[in-house]
Each structure stands twice: as C-alpha cells, then as structure tokens.
Short mmCIF file of C-alpha atoms in Angstrom, two decimals:
data_model
loop_
_atom_site.label_atom_id
_atom_site.label_comp_id
_atom_site.label_asym_id
_atom_site.label_seq_id
_atom_site.Cartn_x
_atom_site.Cartn_y
_atom_site.Cartn_z
CA MET A 1 -21.36 5.39 -5.66
CA SER A 2 -18.09 6.84 -4.26
CA LEU A 3 -14.61 5.36 -4.70
CA MET A 4 -14.56 3.77 -1.26
CA ASP A 5 -18.14 2.58 -1.55
CA ASN A 6 -16.97 0.53 -4.55
CA ILE A 7 -14.02 -0.83 -2.58
CA TYR A 8 -16.25 -1.66 0.36
CA LYS A 9 -18.69 -3.48 -1.91
CA LYS A 10 -15.89 -5.57 -3.42
CA ALA A 11 -14.46 -6.37 0.01
CA SER A 12 -17.87 -7.48 1.29
CA SER A 13 -18.51 -9.71 -1.73
CA ASN A 14 -15.81 -12.20 -0.70
CA LYS A 15 -14.72 -11.55 2.89
CA LYS A 16 -11.09 -12.16 3.85
CA ARG A 17 -9.35 -12.42 7.22
CA ILE A 18 -7.22 -9.34 8.03
CA VAL A 19 -4.95 -9.04 11.07
CA LEU A 20 -4.53 -5.68 12.80
CA VAL A 21 -1.41 -5.29 14.93
CA GLU A 22 -1.43 -2.06 16.94
CA THR A 23 -4.43 -2.73 19.17
CA GLU A 24 -3.21 -0.38 21.93
CA ASP A 25 -4.22 2.47 19.59
CA ILE A 26 -7.92 3.35 19.85
CA ARG A 27 -8.00 4.22 16.10
CA ILE A 28 -7.24 0.60 15.26
CA LEU A 29 -10.07 -0.68 17.48
CA GLN A 30 -12.52 1.90 16.11
CA ALA A 31 -11.62 0.87 12.53
CA ALA A 32 -11.93 -2.80 13.46
CA SER A 33 -15.42 -2.22 14.90
CA GLN A 34 -16.50 -0.39 11.78
CA ALA A 35 -14.99 -2.99 9.48
CA VAL A 36 -17.10 -5.66 11.19
CA GLU A 37 -20.18 -3.50 11.16
CA LYS A 38 -19.78 -2.84 7.41
CA ASN A 39 -19.05 -6.52 6.80
CA LEU A 40 -15.74 -5.68 5.09
CA ALA A 41 -13.57 -8.45 6.58
CA ASP A 42 -13.16 -10.94 9.34
CA ILE A 43 -10.91 -9.13 11.76
CA VAL A 44 -8.14 -10.66 13.85
CA LEU A 45 -6.73 -8.41 16.59
CA LEU A 46 -3.19 -9.04 17.85
CA GLY A 47 -2.78 -8.26 21.52
CA GLU A 48 -3.92 -9.05 25.04
CA ALA A 49 -7.66 -9.73 25.26
CA GLU A 50 -8.07 -8.04 28.65
CA LYS A 51 -6.47 -4.80 27.48
CA ILE A 52 -8.29 -4.80 24.15
CA ASN A 53 -11.67 -5.50 25.71
CA SER A 54 -11.14 -2.88 28.39
CA LEU A 55 -10.20 -0.17 25.90
CA ALA A 56 -13.15 -1.18 23.71
CA ALA A 57 -15.58 -1.01 26.62
CA GLU A 58 -14.28 2.44 27.65
CA ASN A 59 -15.05 3.69 24.15
CA GLY A 60 -18.34 1.89 23.54
CA LEU A 61 -17.00 -0.46 20.86
CA ASP A 62 -18.33 -3.92 20.05
CA LEU A 63 -15.46 -6.23 19.17
CA SER A 64 -17.24 -9.43 20.04
CA SER A 65 -17.02 -10.65 16.39
CA CYS A 66 -13.25 -10.16 16.26
CA GLU A 67 -10.76 -12.93 17.06
CA ILE A 68 -8.13 -11.83 19.56
CA ILE A 69 -4.70 -13.51 19.45
CA SER A 70 -1.99 -12.96 22.02
CA VAL A 71 1.67 -13.07 21.04
CA VAL A 72 2.72 -13.82 24.62
CA ASN A 73 3.03 -17.57 25.27
CA ASN A 74 1.18 -18.36 22.09
CA GLU A 75 1.02 -22.03 21.18
CA ARG A 76 2.33 -21.26 17.68
CA GLN A 77 5.57 -19.64 18.92
CA ALA A 78 7.68 -22.79 18.41
CA GLU A 79 6.20 -23.37 14.94
CA PHE A 80 6.74 -19.77 13.91
CA SER A 81 10.25 -19.70 15.35
CA GLU A 82 11.26 -22.73 13.26
CA GLU A 83 9.67 -21.30 10.12
CA TYR A 84 11.38 -17.95 10.67
CA TYR A 85 14.69 -19.71 11.16
CA GLN A 86 14.25 -21.57 7.89
CA LEU A 87 13.36 -18.34 6.08
CA ARG A 88 16.30 -16.35 7.49
CA LYS A 89 19.09 -18.84 8.26
CA HIS A 90 20.85 -17.86 5.02
CA LYS A 91 21.35 -14.46 6.66
CA GLY A 92 23.19 -16.08 9.55
CA ILE A 93 20.50 -15.91 12.28
CA SER A 94 20.44 -18.51 15.03
CA GLN A 95 17.56 -20.45 16.49
CA GLU A 96 17.70 -18.14 19.49
CA ASP A 97 17.49 -15.12 17.19
CA ALA A 98 14.44 -16.65 15.54
CA GLU A 99 12.75 -17.29 18.89
CA GLU A 100 13.16 -13.65 19.84
CA ALA A 101 12.14 -12.34 16.44
CA VAL A 102 8.69 -14.01 16.40
CA LYS A 103 7.88 -12.52 19.82
CA LYS A 104 7.69 -9.14 18.07
CA PRO A 105 4.08 -8.31 17.06
CA LEU A 106 4.92 -7.25 13.48
CA ASN A 107 6.83 -10.46 12.85
CA PHE A 108 4.18 -12.61 14.52
CA ALA A 109 1.45 -10.99 12.40
CA ALA A 110 3.53 -11.44 9.22
CA MET A 111 3.88 -15.12 10.14
CA LEU A 112 0.07 -15.34 10.36
CA VAL A 113 -0.02 -14.07 6.77
CA HIS A 114 2.82 -16.31 5.61
CA THR A 115 1.19 -19.44 7.01
CA ASN A 116 -2.27 -18.55 5.53
CA TYR A 117 -3.96 -18.17 8.92
CA VAL A 118 -4.99 -14.73 7.70
CA ASP A 119 -5.19 -13.27 4.21
CA GLY A 120 -3.62 -9.89 4.86
CA MET A 121 -2.14 -7.53 7.42
CA VAL A 122 -2.47 -3.82 8.25
CA ALA A 123 -0.03 -1.94 10.52
CA GLY A 124 1.76 1.39 10.75
CA ALA A 125 -0.43 3.50 13.01
CA VAL A 126 2.35 3.24 15.64
CA HIS A 127 5.22 1.55 13.83
CA SER A 128 7.30 3.19 11.09
CA THR A 129 7.02 2.24 7.44
CA ALA A 130 10.49 0.75 7.60
CA GLU A 131 9.50 -1.52 10.49
CA VAL A 132 6.28 -2.72 8.83
CA LEU A 133 7.81 -3.39 5.44
CA ARG A 134 10.91 -5.05 6.94
CA SER A 135 8.70 -7.70 8.53
CA ALA A 136 6.71 -8.08 5.32
CA LEU A 137 9.80 -8.49 3.13
CA GLN A 138 11.60 -10.86 5.44
CA ILE A 139 8.61 -13.15 6.14
CA VAL A 140 5.92 -12.74 3.48
CA GLY A 141 8.42 -12.10 0.68
CA THR A 142 7.92 -10.85 -2.84
CA ALA A 143 5.48 -12.17 -5.40
CA PRO A 144 6.89 -14.73 -7.86
CA ASN A 145 6.94 -12.37 -10.85
CA SER A 146 7.79 -9.23 -8.91
CA LYS A 147 11.14 -7.47 -9.35
CA LEU A 148 10.43 -4.68 -6.88
CA VAL A 149 8.19 -3.93 -3.91
CA SER A 150 6.78 -0.40 -4.04
CA THR A 151 3.81 1.58 -2.77
CA PHE A 152 1.09 3.90 -4.05
CA PHE A 153 -1.61 6.10 -2.65
CA ILE A 154 -5.14 6.17 -3.92
CA MET A 155 -6.11 9.84 -3.94
CA GLN A 156 -9.67 11.13 -4.19
CA VAL A 157 -9.63 14.87 -4.86
CA PRO A 158 -12.95 16.73 -4.42
CA ASN A 159 -14.44 19.18 -6.82
CA THR A 160 -12.24 18.47 -9.83
CA ASP A 161 -12.55 16.79 -13.23
CA TYR A 162 -8.85 16.00 -13.40
CA GLY A 163 -7.83 12.34 -13.36
CA GLU A 164 -10.79 9.94 -13.23
CA ALA A 165 -13.26 12.47 -11.78
CA GLY A 166 -10.67 13.32 -9.10
CA ILE A 167 -9.35 9.80 -8.58
CA PHE A 168 -5.61 9.18 -8.97
CA ALA A 169 -2.85 6.82 -8.00
CA PHE A 170 0.36 8.50 -6.74
CA SER A 171 3.50 6.32 -6.77
CA ASP A 172 5.92 5.79 -5.22
CA ALA A 173 5.16 8.02 -2.25
CA GLY A 174 6.11 5.72 0.56
CA MET A 175 9.01 3.34 -0.05
CA VAL A 176 11.54 3.45 -2.94
CA GLU A 177 13.73 6.43 -2.17
CA ASN A 178 15.53 7.13 -5.45
CA PRO A 179 14.57 4.58 -8.10
CA ASN A 180 16.79 4.17 -11.15
CA SER A 181 15.19 4.05 -14.63
CA GLU A 182 14.52 0.30 -14.53
CA GLN A 183 12.97 0.52 -11.04
CA LEU A 184 10.89 3.55 -12.08
CA SER A 185 9.54 1.60 -15.07
CA GLU A 186 8.57 -1.29 -12.76
CA ILE A 187 6.78 1.11 -10.41
CA ALA A 188 4.87 2.56 -13.35
CA ILE A 189 3.73 -0.84 -14.61
CA SER A 190 2.91 -2.24 -11.17
CA THR A 191 0.91 0.85 -10.23
CA ALA A 192 -1.06 0.76 -13.48
CA ASN A 193 -1.94 -2.88 -12.92
CA SER A 194 -2.89 -2.29 -9.27
CA PHE A 195 -5.06 0.73 -10.19
CA LYS A 196 -6.95 -1.30 -12.76
CA SER A 197 -7.43 -4.41 -10.60
CA LEU A 198 -8.49 -2.50 -7.49
CA LEU A 199 -10.62 0.23 -9.01
CA GLU A 200 -11.62 -1.25 -12.38
CA ILE A 201 -10.52 2.03 -14.02
CA GLU A 202 -8.37 2.05 -17.16
CA PRO A 203 -5.00 3.50 -16.15
CA LYS A 204 -3.42 6.40 -18.00
CA VAL A 205 0.13 6.63 -16.68
CA ALA A 206 2.31 9.77 -16.65
CA LEU A 207 5.92 9.62 -15.56
CA LEU A 208 6.48 13.04 -14.10
CA SER A 209 9.35 15.49 -14.29
CA TYR A 210 10.07 19.21 -14.23
CA SER A 211 10.36 18.80 -18.01
CA SER A 212 7.83 18.00 -20.71
CA LYS A 213 9.17 16.24 -23.84
CA GLY A 214 12.64 17.73 -23.81
CA SER A 215 11.94 21.18 -22.37
CA GLY A 216 14.58 20.35 -19.76
CA ASN A 217 17.85 18.48 -20.11
CA SER A 218 19.60 16.88 -17.15
CA GLU A 219 20.35 13.46 -15.64
CA MET A 220 17.12 13.78 -13.61
CA VAL A 221 15.13 14.18 -16.83
CA LYS A 222 17.04 11.43 -18.60
CA LYS A 223 16.12 8.98 -15.85
CA VAL A 224 12.42 9.58 -16.47
CA VAL A 225 12.78 9.44 -20.24
CA ASP A 226 14.62 6.13 -20.08
CA ALA A 227 12.07 4.77 -17.59
CA THR A 228 9.24 5.70 -19.95
CA GLU A 229 10.83 3.89 -22.84
CA LEU A 230 11.40 0.79 -20.74
CA ALA A 231 7.84 0.79 -19.42
CA LYS A 232 6.40 1.19 -22.91
CA ALA A 233 8.55 -1.67 -24.22
CA ARG A 234 7.60 -3.99 -21.32
CA ALA A 235 3.90 -3.14 -21.26
CA PRO A 236 2.85 -2.00 -24.71
CA HIS A 237 -0.79 -2.65 -23.83
CA LEU A 238 -0.73 0.19 -21.27
CA ALA A 239 -1.23 3.87 -21.93
CA ILE A 240 2.09 5.32 -20.66
CA ASP A 241 3.85 8.58 -21.45
CA GLY A 242 6.60 10.78 -20.14
CA GLU A 243 8.51 12.84 -19.34
CA LEU A 244 5.64 15.17 -18.46
CA GLN A 245 5.22 18.11 -16.14
CA VAL A 246 2.26 17.60 -13.83
CA ASP A 247 0.13 20.28 -15.45
CA ALA A 248 0.69 18.75 -18.88
CA ALA A 249 -0.16 15.36 -17.46
CA ILE A 250 -3.57 16.26 -15.99
CA ASP A 251 -4.79 19.46 -17.71
CA GLU A 252 -5.93 19.04 -21.30
CA ALA A 253 -5.57 22.78 -22.10
CA VAL A 254 -1.94 22.79 -20.97
CA ALA A 255 -1.28 19.47 -22.70
CA LYS A 256 -2.37 20.89 -26.03
CA GLN A 257 0.24 23.66 -25.70
CA LYS A 258 3.10 21.50 -24.48
CA VAL A 259 2.67 17.95 -25.84
CA LYS A 260 1.76 16.49 -29.23
CA ASP A 261 0.49 13.00 -30.05
CA SER A 262 0.02 11.63 -26.55
CA GLU A 263 -2.76 9.33 -25.38
CA VAL A 264 -1.98 10.25 -21.78
CA ALA A 265 -1.20 13.96 -21.60
CA GLY A 266 -4.09 15.96 -20.11
CA GLN A 267 -5.84 12.78 -19.01
CA ALA A 268 -3.44 11.02 -16.62
CA ASN A 269 -4.89 9.28 -13.57
CA VAL A 270 -1.73 7.39 -12.49
CA LEU A 271 1.08 9.76 -11.59
CA ILE A 272 4.58 8.31 -11.24
CA PHE A 273 7.01 10.54 -9.32
CA PRO A 274 10.73 10.47 -10.01
CA ASP A 275 11.68 9.93 -6.37
CA LEU A 276 10.29 9.55 -2.89
CA ASN A 277 10.85 13.20 -1.98
CA SER A 278 8.57 14.48 -4.76
CA GLY A 279 5.97 11.71 -4.32
CA ASN A 280 5.63 12.04 -0.59
CA ILE A 281 5.53 15.82 -0.69
CA ALA A 282 2.93 15.79 -3.46
CA TYR A 283 0.48 13.45 -1.79
CA LYS A 284 0.63 15.34 1.50
CA LEU A 285 0.17 18.73 -0.24
CA VAL A 286 -2.84 17.45 -2.16
CA GLN A 287 -4.26 15.80 0.92
CA ARG A 288 -3.97 18.95 3.06
CA LEU A 289 -4.53 21.79 0.62
CA ALA A 290 -7.11 20.16 -1.67
CA LYS A 291 -8.78 18.30 1.23
CA ALA A 292 -8.24 15.07 -0.64
CA ASP A 293 -8.70 11.59 0.80
CA ALA A 294 -5.44 9.64 0.70
CA PHE A 295 -5.67 5.87 1.11
CA GLY A 296 -2.34 4.13 1.62
CA PRO A 297 0.48 3.64 1.22
CA VAL A 298 -0.81 0.51 -0.48
CA THR A 299 2.02 -2.04 -0.98
CA GLN A 300 2.50 -3.89 -4.29
CA GLY A 301 4.87 -6.63 -5.24
CA LEU A 302 4.53 -8.77 -2.08
CA ALA A 303 3.47 -12.42 -2.15
CA LYS A 304 0.45 -11.53 0.03
CA PRO A 305 -0.97 -8.20 1.01
CA VAL A 306 0.63 -6.31 3.86
CA ASN A 307 -0.17 -2.62 4.03
CA ASP A 308 1.34 0.21 5.96
CA LEU A 309 -0.50 3.14 7.49
CA SER A 310 0.58 6.70 7.91
CA ARG A 311 1.06 7.37 11.62
CA GLY A 312 -1.30 10.32 11.12
CA SER A 313 -4.08 8.11 9.71
CA SER A 314 -7.67 8.83 10.67
CA VAL A 315 -10.08 6.04 11.52
CA GLU A 316 -11.58 6.47 8.04
CA ASP A 317 -8.12 6.12 6.46
CA ILE A 318 -7.49 2.89 8.40
CA LEU A 319 -10.89 1.50 7.43
CA GLY A 320 -10.12 2.24 3.80
CA VAL A 321 -6.79 0.42 3.98
CA ILE A 322 -8.43 -2.59 5.63
CA ALA A 323 -10.92 -2.75 2.72
CA ILE A 324 -8.15 -2.29 0.12
CA THR A 325 -6.12 -5.09 1.74
CA ALA A 326 -9.15 -7.38 1.66
CA VAL A 327 -9.69 -6.70 -2.07
CA GLN A 328 -5.96 -7.27 -2.75
CA ALA A 329 -6.34 -10.63 -1.00
CA GLN A 330 -9.19 -11.48 -3.32
CA ILE A 331 -7.03 -10.65 -6.38
CA ASN A 332 -4.10 -12.66 -5.02
#
C-alpha cells in the first residue's frame, strides 16, 4: 500500500468536513469530486452555487454530494462579524472593519473552521501562502501548547531506499523565513510529531547544514548546532541529530565516513532546513528532478487544521492535502 493509500484509508475511517475555498478553479472542483468518490471527507464548497454547478457540468463532474455555501448575503455574516470583532478588537479594528473582513472568502472559511461548522480548510490554489495563513492565524489561532506555526512537505521519492523507502518530511519549506535556534528546535520537534502521527512512521530527525559535526564554523552552523541541543533537551524521546550535511543525513556510506555515534546519520527521514530559502529550493528540486510527489505545505501548530496549497498544485496534490487535512482533524 502506498503512502497516500494509507492516508486515504485513515481519512475514510472517520470522515471529517473540509471546506474548499477557491471554487472558481477547476482543479479544486475536480479534487472535490474525487474526494467524495474516494469517501475521504464530506466536502463543503465556498462559492456561488450557479457558477460552481455550471463549471462542474461543463467538465462532467458530480458535486451533488457536496454542500455549497455562498459568502454573499449569508445568514451567518452578522454572527461571524461579531465573532471576528471580538477576536481582533485588541488590534484596533472597528465593527465596520469586521463586517468587511468576513466578506472575504478566506476569512469566511476560517470562521467556519473556528466555529466548528467544518473540521478543516484547504486553500492556496489561487491565493498566496501569506493570505491563507494570515486568515488562519487571525481567526483559527494557534494550538494551546504551540509556540510556533510552521509547515512541512511530505515527500515521496521514487526508486530510492533513502529515508523511509523514499518517504520524507521536509521542514520548514513554506512559512518561517529565517528561524532562530529556538524556533528551529520547535520546527524539528513539531515536524517529528506530525510525521509520526500522520504516517505512523518513527521519525529520525536531521537538522541540516553545509557542515557535519564541526566541519564548518560560522554563525549559520552555530544556529543549527544550538537548535539541535535545544531539541534534544526538550524532546529526549526523539531521535534527533545535527548539524549534518544532507548526504551524511540520508546515506549510510557517507555517514560512516563523516559522523560517529549517531542514531540518525544515514537514516534520516525528517529533514529540517536552516531557513526557508534552502527548504523551499530543496523540495522543488526533489519534486522536479527526482519526479517526487510533494504533499503540502502542511501546516502545524494551529488550533485546527488549515492547509495551504502551492499555486502550481495538481489535482492529485490537492486531493492529497484534503486527505491529510482530514487526518489532522481526526488527531485534533
């Protein structure tokens, strides 16, 4: 059974309600149709029924099992406006500001999550990551024990024994631009926990650098060394090591030459990048050059699951994120 087959099976075992925002994009409707067909989730589509049904009919899609909710003149606008005002009044917004804010589809969808009408939200096929996560942070908020919201990609690389038979988590490749040591340690721990809870695979976490165990000496390396020490102290039950070059992290032959006494080196399946530049570049290179499947960015640290899509996502990518969001909702 493949990685996503396992995710699909978990999603189907306890169906959750997931709202999809960008229903003017045919990819979203195609993914919604497949999600219903595969019994992955109960789908709520945000948009105008006439437009959605017309686009679906033009493309031979059956969306009859999906609930369609319009933002325009919705009966919950007043309720959502008041709730948004209460959430954001400490930032100086007015009642009028709140009324306008909840007319925006991303904010309205986040309010559906916040008020438990749905269990999770997927957006980003049209909107930027910043727009999606701004709505999530302002309305859904962070989880009670979370110090940082970050993201990771689940990567499935074909024809390799590296990682967990080609399965990895790459983090953070979508949100935290230049984490300090403390933030990097939080990203490492959160990603390890997410990897285990979603995939039921024991995480082996490598904090990556251009240096392995002191082969380089700079502030960039020190940040990763300090983050590794913090992560180990905070989560002694996890297999965590760093600083490691990527070849030493995933290739046992290289690890034997460069690293001694490590339970991670040569076996890592959770790769923590020192900044957003390196993480984002790495996942896109692996996706394109190795023909890997990249599912995400999956958000962690929010009170309820809201996940962002790459604007270049395929229908299969979107379907995968819907299923992952549903499984996250089960865990929450």
